[in-house]
Amino acid sequence: MSNHTKERVNMAKVTLENFYSNLIAQHEEREMRQQKLEKVMDQEGLADEEKRMRRSQHARKETEFLRLKRTRLGLEDFESLKVIGRGAFGEVRLVQKKDTGHVYAMKILRKADMLEKEQLGHIRAERDILVEADSLWVVKMFYSFQDKMNLYLIMEFLPGGDMMTLLMKMDTLSEEATQFYIAETVLAIDSIHQLGFIHRDIKPDNLLLDSRGHVKLSDFGLCTGLKRAHRTDFYKNLNHSLPSDLTQNMNSKRKAETWKRNRRQLAFSTVGTPDYIAPEVFMQNGYNKLCDWWSLGVIMYEMLIGYPPFCSETPQETYRKVMNWRETLIFPPEVPISEKAKDLILRFCCEEEHRVGAAGVEEIKTNPFFEGVDYDHIRERPAAIPIEIKSIDDTSHFDEFPESDILHPGTGSPTIRGGKISDHSPESTELKNKDWVFINYTYKRFEGLTARGSIPSYMKSGKR
């Protein structure tokens, strides 16, 4: 059997499997929404007539959802307002949906880059967890769609920016503020662990802040789960790097300055920063969800000290320090922190079998550092550092980025006319032949299509 025939067989197999899988999932989701409605009505103690009216309203919403799901969503439905983020494989834009006026963050990923860098497992995992996760602790995805050039994720816009920006602005955080943000991140990480996912890329860039300054977890591009499609070797080149000197003597001020100077560049590069990655992930001989708790310990260190414990001039040097953490994880005497804080960091950043969280998340939540934290109501209390939001499209908590041509490919790139790739370059032919791997990427969330005009309260007084 030729390779071409094998690929066509795979394409047919994937198409059929996804078609029936979607039918089953849609039925189960509809049943779940109905059960949720009945449960809420029972809790509210509604009269029979009121229940009948609620059921009728819900049925109309379900009908509207089925109708709207059949409509094709595309770039033409959104107005691009501003670029608010950029990475190795694409960018994030602030967009406004034309029919409702709602503002979203649109994550755009170039298909050609995904194929070239073998990121298919990662982007599938990201899309799948955003579909499955319906939590206050995870950034909500409302839609996903694609065209010949790009993949698009339409997510809630969190105007508070990210933790990296906050840390670069504040230098260090107080122990009280650190307690708040680490406690919220514990709950956020646990929420995806309960779904059977491991994030693997917990870092300040991926801790977003909502309009009130509370944490939400984002960027699941390296997230891995129980599905075979989510597994891809990563960081495989770092452990073949040349050895370097681990005994560079820099005081905390110089380290902080060096870290800040390199931080932005690392955040937007293909390599990224291995500062937050657990040593067992680099080893590639097996790891579990405990690797996310190591990353949280590194973030806690950075919040209190001003830079992560293994920061170096190059990713290769950082990798060497992470792998030799027993010698390199030290606390600078010129930046004193409490024994409770130091102890928790060392409980996070240690051997897997001794790491806090191995016995369950309650082991973390009851650590003495979190004394006094009300986990059940933490999202209802004011954030440690309040966020000021001026309008529906306030991007003051984000970096400035120049415009790009990612939505309008220029000369030398395949252009889109009538939904087809117009040129016949080898790149566009390859992309067209491989496009079947992105089957079933499209998604529409029930709340997104049925909650028309439901703009968050903090946005209602802002400009439209």
XYZ file of C-alpha atoms in Angstrom:
464
model
C 0.000 0.000 0.000
C 1.440 3.377 -0.981
C 2.035 6.184 1.517
C -0.591 8.261 -0.291
C -3.189 5.511 0.151
C -2.250 5.058 3.818
C -2.702 8.781 4.416
C -6.110 8.767 2.725
C -7.154 5.787 4.867
C -6.020 7.608 8.021
C -7.908 10.701 6.935
C -11.136 8.712 6.402
C -10.670 6.911 9.733
C -10.121 10.157 11.667
C -13.086 11.831 9.943
C -15.496 9.002 10.792
C -14.241 8.616 14.365
C -14.592 12.344 15.025
C -18.057 12.524 13.448
C -19.525 9.855 15.737
C -17.498 10.965 18.735
C -18.924 14.484 18.339
C -22.495 13.172 18.080
C -22.109 11.251 21.337
C -20.375 14.189 23.083
C -23.093 16.637 21.987
C -25.827 14.358 23.335
C -24.006 13.892 26.657
C -23.403 17.648 27.002
C -27.063 18.383 26.330
C -28.128 15.833 28.952
C -25.661 17.320 31.430
C -26.993 20.859 30.884
C -30.550 19.581 31.455
C -29.532 17.816 34.680
C -27.718 20.946 35.856
C -30.846 23.034 35.244
C -33.028 20.589 37.206
C -30.564 20.553 40.091
C -30.436 24.366 40.264
C -34.233 24.635 40.181
C -34.565 22.102 43.003
C -32.000 24.014 45.084
C -33.926 27.250 44.522
C -37.202 25.564 45.498
C -39.128 26.873 42.480
C -42.846 26.324 41.963
C -43.973 23.971 39.164
C -45.061 26.858 36.908
C -41.713 28.617 37.294
C -39.926 25.347 36.547
C -42.012 24.908 33.399
C -41.047 28.395 32.207
C -37.349 27.763 32.941
C -37.451 24.479 31.009
C -39.119 26.233 28.081
C -36.459 28.966 28.045
C -33.716 26.339 28.225
C -35.252 24.390 25.327
C -35.283 27.557 23.196
C -31.606 28.108 24.028
C -30.771 24.546 23.035
C -32.598 25.010 19.718
C -30.760 28.275 19.105
C -27.461 26.586 19.954
C -28.074 23.815 17.386
C -28.916 26.410 14.739
C -25.910 28.584 15.513
C -23.574 25.579 15.612
C -24.399 24.963 11.964
C -23.304 28.483 10.996
C -19.717 28.848 9.866
C -17.583 31.038 12.113
C -14.581 32.780 10.611
C -12.282 35.786 10.696
C -14.934 37.936 9.047
C -17.033 37.649 12.235
C -14.388 39.460 14.297
C -12.775 42.872 14.173
C -9.103 42.881 15.154
C -8.366 45.685 17.640
C -4.781 45.181 18.780
C -1.916 42.683 19.098
C -1.492 41.874 22.824
C 0.929 38.947 22.686
C 3.410 37.250 20.406
C 5.173 33.898 20.553
C 7.182 31.496 18.455
C 4.204 30.021 16.594
C 1.802 32.930 16.298
C 0.246 35.771 18.258
C -2.677 36.847 20.432
C -4.985 39.678 19.392
C -7.729 41.587 21.124
C -10.795 41.194 18.897
C -14.457 42.187 19.001
C -17.238 39.973 17.716
C -19.194 42.057 15.258
C -22.715 40.805 16.010
C -22.593 40.973 19.829
C -19.849 43.519 20.554
C -18.188 41.088 22.961
C -14.427 41.422 23.305
C -12.204 38.318 23.223
C -8.573 37.293 23.024
C -7.905 35.549 19.707
C -4.931 33.181 19.720
C -3.641 32.621 16.179
C -1.334 29.693 15.373
C 0.309 29.215 11.961
C -0.392 25.719 10.630
C 2.873 25.573 8.671
C 4.872 26.226 11.856
C 2.885 23.629 13.775
C 3.690 21.011 11.126
C 7.327 22.013 10.769
C 8.004 21.956 14.533
C 5.925 18.792 15.088
C 3.592 20.537 17.511
C 0.408 18.701 16.479
C 0.102 16.782 19.746
C 0.549 19.952 21.769
C -2.035 22.026 19.928
C -4.538 19.165 20.067
C -4.008 18.858 23.832
C -4.458 22.613 24.277
C -7.697 22.653 22.321
C -9.038 19.543 24.103
C -8.359 20.769 27.625
C -9.917 24.160 26.868
C -13.034 22.331 25.684
C -13.149 20.064 28.749
C -12.203 22.615 31.399
C -15.228 24.568 32.596
C -13.680 26.142 35.667
C -13.197 29.539 37.252
C -9.481 28.702 37.380
C -8.934 28.131 33.665
C -9.226 30.708 30.894
C -12.484 29.942 29.065
C -12.452 29.154 25.347
C -15.650 30.053 23.512
C -14.829 29.090 19.928
C -12.128 27.507 17.819
C -11.952 27.432 14.033
C -9.437 27.327 11.217
C -8.699 28.402 7.677
C -6.043 27.195 5.239
C -3.263 29.139 6.954
C -4.046 29.357 10.669
C -5.759 27.865 13.689
C -7.811 30.248 15.862
C -8.780 29.992 19.540
C -11.323 32.574 20.720
C -10.926 32.943 24.489
C -12.100 35.256 27.217
C -10.053 38.425 27.426
C -8.430 38.825 30.840
C -7.491 42.514 31.087
C -5.192 42.155 34.109
C -2.289 40.891 31.992
C -0.052 38.094 33.236
C 2.056 37.359 36.301
C 5.302 37.911 34.377
C 4.336 41.536 33.676
C 3.312 42.020 37.318
C 6.599 40.593 38.618
C 8.679 42.728 36.254
C 6.782 45.774 37.479
C 6.945 44.941 41.203
C 10.435 43.327 41.417
C 9.390 41.221 44.427
C 6.122 40.509 46.231
C 5.404 40.507 49.936
C 4.829 37.140 51.614
C 1.156 38.026 52.030
C 0.764 38.690 48.281
C 2.807 35.580 47.464
C 0.570 33.489 49.718
C -2.501 34.760 47.826
C -1.200 34.114 44.303
C 0.403 30.756 45.103
C -2.763 29.576 46.901
C -4.905 30.507 43.890
C -2.454 28.805 41.531
C -2.597 25.638 43.657
C -6.370 25.529 43.093
C -5.931 26.274 39.371
C -3.366 23.499 38.853
C -5.451 21.044 40.860
C -8.482 21.791 38.659
C -6.672 20.507 35.543
C -5.091 17.600 37.409
C -8.624 16.462 38.273
C -9.343 16.298 34.528
C -6.360 13.987 34.052
C -4.062 16.580 32.486
C -0.527 17.641 33.383
C 0.270 21.226 32.375
C 4.099 20.879 32.132
C 4.557 24.591 31.416
C 3.549 26.355 34.633
C 5.322 29.737 34.593
C 4.400 33.383 35.294
C 3.616 33.998 31.596
C 0.799 31.449 31.811
C -0.810 32.805 34.993
C -3.277 35.401 33.715
C -5.098 37.924 35.878
C -8.766 38.738 35.428
C -10.415 42.139 35.867
C -10.303 41.786 39.670
C -6.719 40.510 39.811
C -7.486 36.819 40.350
C -5.479 34.032 38.725
C -6.538 31.953 35.729
C -4.394 29.294 34.099
C -3.704 29.565 30.362
C -1.529 28.329 27.504
C -1.896 24.573 27.424
C 0.373 24.144 24.403
C 2.670 21.773 26.325
C -0.113 20.168 28.313
C -0.176 16.397 28.182
C -2.993 14.080 29.053
C -3.980 10.480 28.819
C -4.477 10.627 25.053
C -1.807 9.330 22.700
C -2.336 12.365 20.428
C -1.014 14.633 23.187
C 2.420 13.027 23.541
C 5.406 14.613 21.785
C 9.074 14.710 22.801
C 9.985 18.195 23.910
C 13.131 19.913 25.102
C 14.951 16.983 23.504
C 17.893 19.146 22.428
C 18.573 20.701 25.820
C 20.029 17.610 27.447
C 22.661 17.329 24.730
C 24.032 20.808 25.364
C 27.633 21.473 26.293
C 28.536 21.555 29.990
C 28.916 24.972 31.571
C 30.184 26.487 34.783
C 27.536 26.224 37.508
C 29.445 28.336 39.993
C 28.965 31.823 38.534
C 29.151 34.224 41.440
C 26.590 36.982 41.029
C 24.817 38.777 43.819
C 21.024 38.906 43.847
C 20.872 42.399 42.338
C 22.988 41.413 39.324
C 21.022 38.198 38.889
C 17.734 40.110 38.946
C 19.023 42.616 36.365
C 20.295 39.835 34.083
C 17.026 37.943 34.435
C 14.891 40.953 33.550
C 17.094 41.812 30.582
C 16.654 38.346 29.058
C 13.120 37.546 30.221
C 11.092 39.090 27.401
C 13.314 37.633 24.717
C 13.006 34.144 26.204
C 9.230 34.453 26.519
C 8.804 35.080 22.799
C 11.407 32.602 21.509
C 10.982 29.062 20.205
C 13.298 27.736 22.891
C 11.475 29.463 25.733
C 12.868 29.238 29.222
C 13.529 25.931 31.013
C 13.745 27.742 34.383
C 10.427 26.353 35.605
C 10.701 22.803 34.222
C 11.099 19.941 36.712
C 14.256 17.824 36.330
C 12.284 14.620 35.771
C 10.665 16.155 32.662
C 14.129 16.693 31.151
C 15.098 13.105 32.000
C 12.389 11.766 29.634
C 12.079 8.497 31.495
C 8.717 9.142 33.073
C 7.070 11.810 35.212
C 3.641 12.623 36.596
C 1.545 15.598 37.712
C 4.025 16.354 40.512
C 6.174 18.142 37.926
C 3.665 21.030 38.027
C 4.245 21.488 41.773
C 8.004 21.824 41.181
C 7.245 24.662 38.727
C 5.060 26.358 41.324
C 7.941 26.246 43.816
C 10.188 28.000 41.279
C 7.545 30.710 40.763
C 7.195 31.172 44.541
C 10.980 31.625 44.805
C 10.873 34.224 42.010
C 8.018 36.139 43.661
C 9.955 36.466 46.929
C 13.564 36.740 45.680
C 13.114 38.580 42.363
C 14.391 35.929 39.946
C 14.042 32.125 39.618
C 16.630 29.965 41.409
C 18.247 28.497 38.278
C 18.356 31.553 35.999
C 21.428 31.798 33.744
C 22.599 33.519 30.586
C 21.516 30.633 28.331
C 18.836 27.894 28.411
C 21.617 25.296 28.346
C 23.188 26.701 31.516
C 19.782 26.828 33.160
C 19.199 23.201 32.234
C 22.488 22.210 33.899
C 21.528 24.079 37.060
C 18.085 22.470 37.206
C 19.625 19.015 36.851
C 22.072 19.855 39.676
C 19.430 21.483 41.869
C 20.833 20.032 45.104
C 23.901 22.284 44.715
C 22.344 25.237 42.868
C 19.095 25.847 44.797
C 20.278 28.386 47.353
C 18.673 31.359 49.082
C 20.624 34.645 48.913
C 21.246 36.014 52.425
C 20.721 39.602 51.235
C 17.021 38.820 50.475
C 15.656 37.336 53.720
C 12.414 35.338 53.655
C 10.551 33.477 56.411
C 11.360 29.906 57.348
C 7.784 28.882 56.433
C 8.262 30.243 52.899
C 11.703 28.681 52.522
C 10.427 25.325 53.770
C 7.521 25.256 51.283
C 9.811 26.129 48.346
C 12.114 23.263 49.348
C 9.106 20.936 49.653
C 8.077 21.883 46.091
C 11.575 21.712 44.609
C 12.876 18.331 45.701
C 12.812 14.666 44.645
C 9.477 13.481 43.274
C 8.882 10.947 46.039
C 9.360 13.590 48.762
C 7.584 16.454 46.984
C 4.626 18.113 48.657
C 1.450 17.119 46.828
C 2.521 13.494 46.373
C -0.133 12.553 48.931
C -2.744 14.818 47.320
C -3.486 18.520 47.027
C -4.686 18.732 50.661
C -1.080 18.206 51.699
C -0.211 21.476 49.954
C -3.269 23.414 51.111
C -2.595 22.584 54.776
C 1.077 23.621 54.656
C 1.882 26.174 57.423
C 2.720 28.844 54.793
C -0.974 28.932 53.833
C -2.219 29.422 57.397
C -5.383 31.529 57.369
C -6.213 30.993 53.671
C -9.935 30.479 53.036
C -9.753 28.337 49.886
C -13.543 28.116 49.517
C -13.952 31.886 49.205
C -10.538 33.067 48.002
C -11.889 34.219 44.618
C -14.508 36.352 46.365
C -12.004 38.344 48.443
C -10.081 41.309 46.989
C -6.902 40.345 45.151
C -3.552 41.013 46.822
C -2.787 43.629 44.163
C -5.926 45.293 42.741
C -6.256 45.737 38.975
C -7.597 48.994 37.540
C -9.621 48.468 34.361
C -10.774 51.557 32.481
C -12.807 50.059 29.642
C -13.972 46.970 27.801
C -10.820 46.980 25.660
C -8.255 48.245 28.185
C -4.849 46.773 27.271
C -2.722 48.910 29.595
C -1.555 45.765 31.428
C -0.073 44.300 28.238
C 3.104 45.040 26.281
C 2.996 47.006 23.029
C 3.480 44.945 19.858
C 3.783 46.092 16.240
C 1.230 44.887 13.696
C 2.011 41.762 11.651
C 0.743 40.134 8.454
C -0.348 36.869 10.061
C -3.973 37.503 9.043
C -3.007 38.804 5.589
C -0.028 36.869 4.223
C 2.055 38.973 1.873
C 4.187 38.273 -1.149
C 5.908 34.931 -1.017
C 3.301 33.440 1.298
C 0.271 31.433 0.192
C -2.773 33.722 0.087
C -6.378 32.701 0.638
C -8.946 33.298 -2.093
C -12.354 31.716 -1.864
C -11.163 29.406 0.881
C -8.379 27.940 -1.288
C -4.623 28.383 -1.225
C -3.840 30.439 -4.307
C -0.197 29.615 -4.982
C 1.353 26.291 -5.897
C 4.546 26.492 -3.869
C 5.900 23.302 -2.251
C 5.026 24.764 1.157
C 1.373 25.349 0.296
C 1.066 21.945 -1.403
C 2.521 20.260 1.690
C 0.160 22.215 3.955
C -2.821 21.292 1.799
C -1.874 17.602 1.821
C -1.409 17.597 5.615
C -4.457 19.697 6.446
C -6.501 16.628 7.448
C -4.539 16.381 10.713
C -6.449 19.452 11.928
C -9.840 17.748 11.529
C -12.270 18.390 14.409
C -10.457 21.503 15.599
C -13.644 23.586 15.318
C -15.608 24.149 18.532
C -18.457 26.366 19.770
C -19.299 26.647 23.465
C -22.963 26.673 24.500
C -22.556 29.762 26.700
C -20.758 31.639 23.938
C -23.544 31.210 21.399
C -26.556 31.556 23.686
C -25.516 34.319 26.124
C -25.959 37.201 23.708
C -25.365 40.609 25.200
C -24.101 39.119 28.436
C -21.116 41.386 28.963
C -19.282 41.176 32.314
C -20.369 43.838 34.814
C -16.973 45.521 34.938
C -17.235 46.155 31.197
C -20.745 47.583 31.170
C -19.684 51.063 32.175
C -16.790 51.086 29.723
C -16.746 52.141 26.105
C -18.073 49.852 23.401
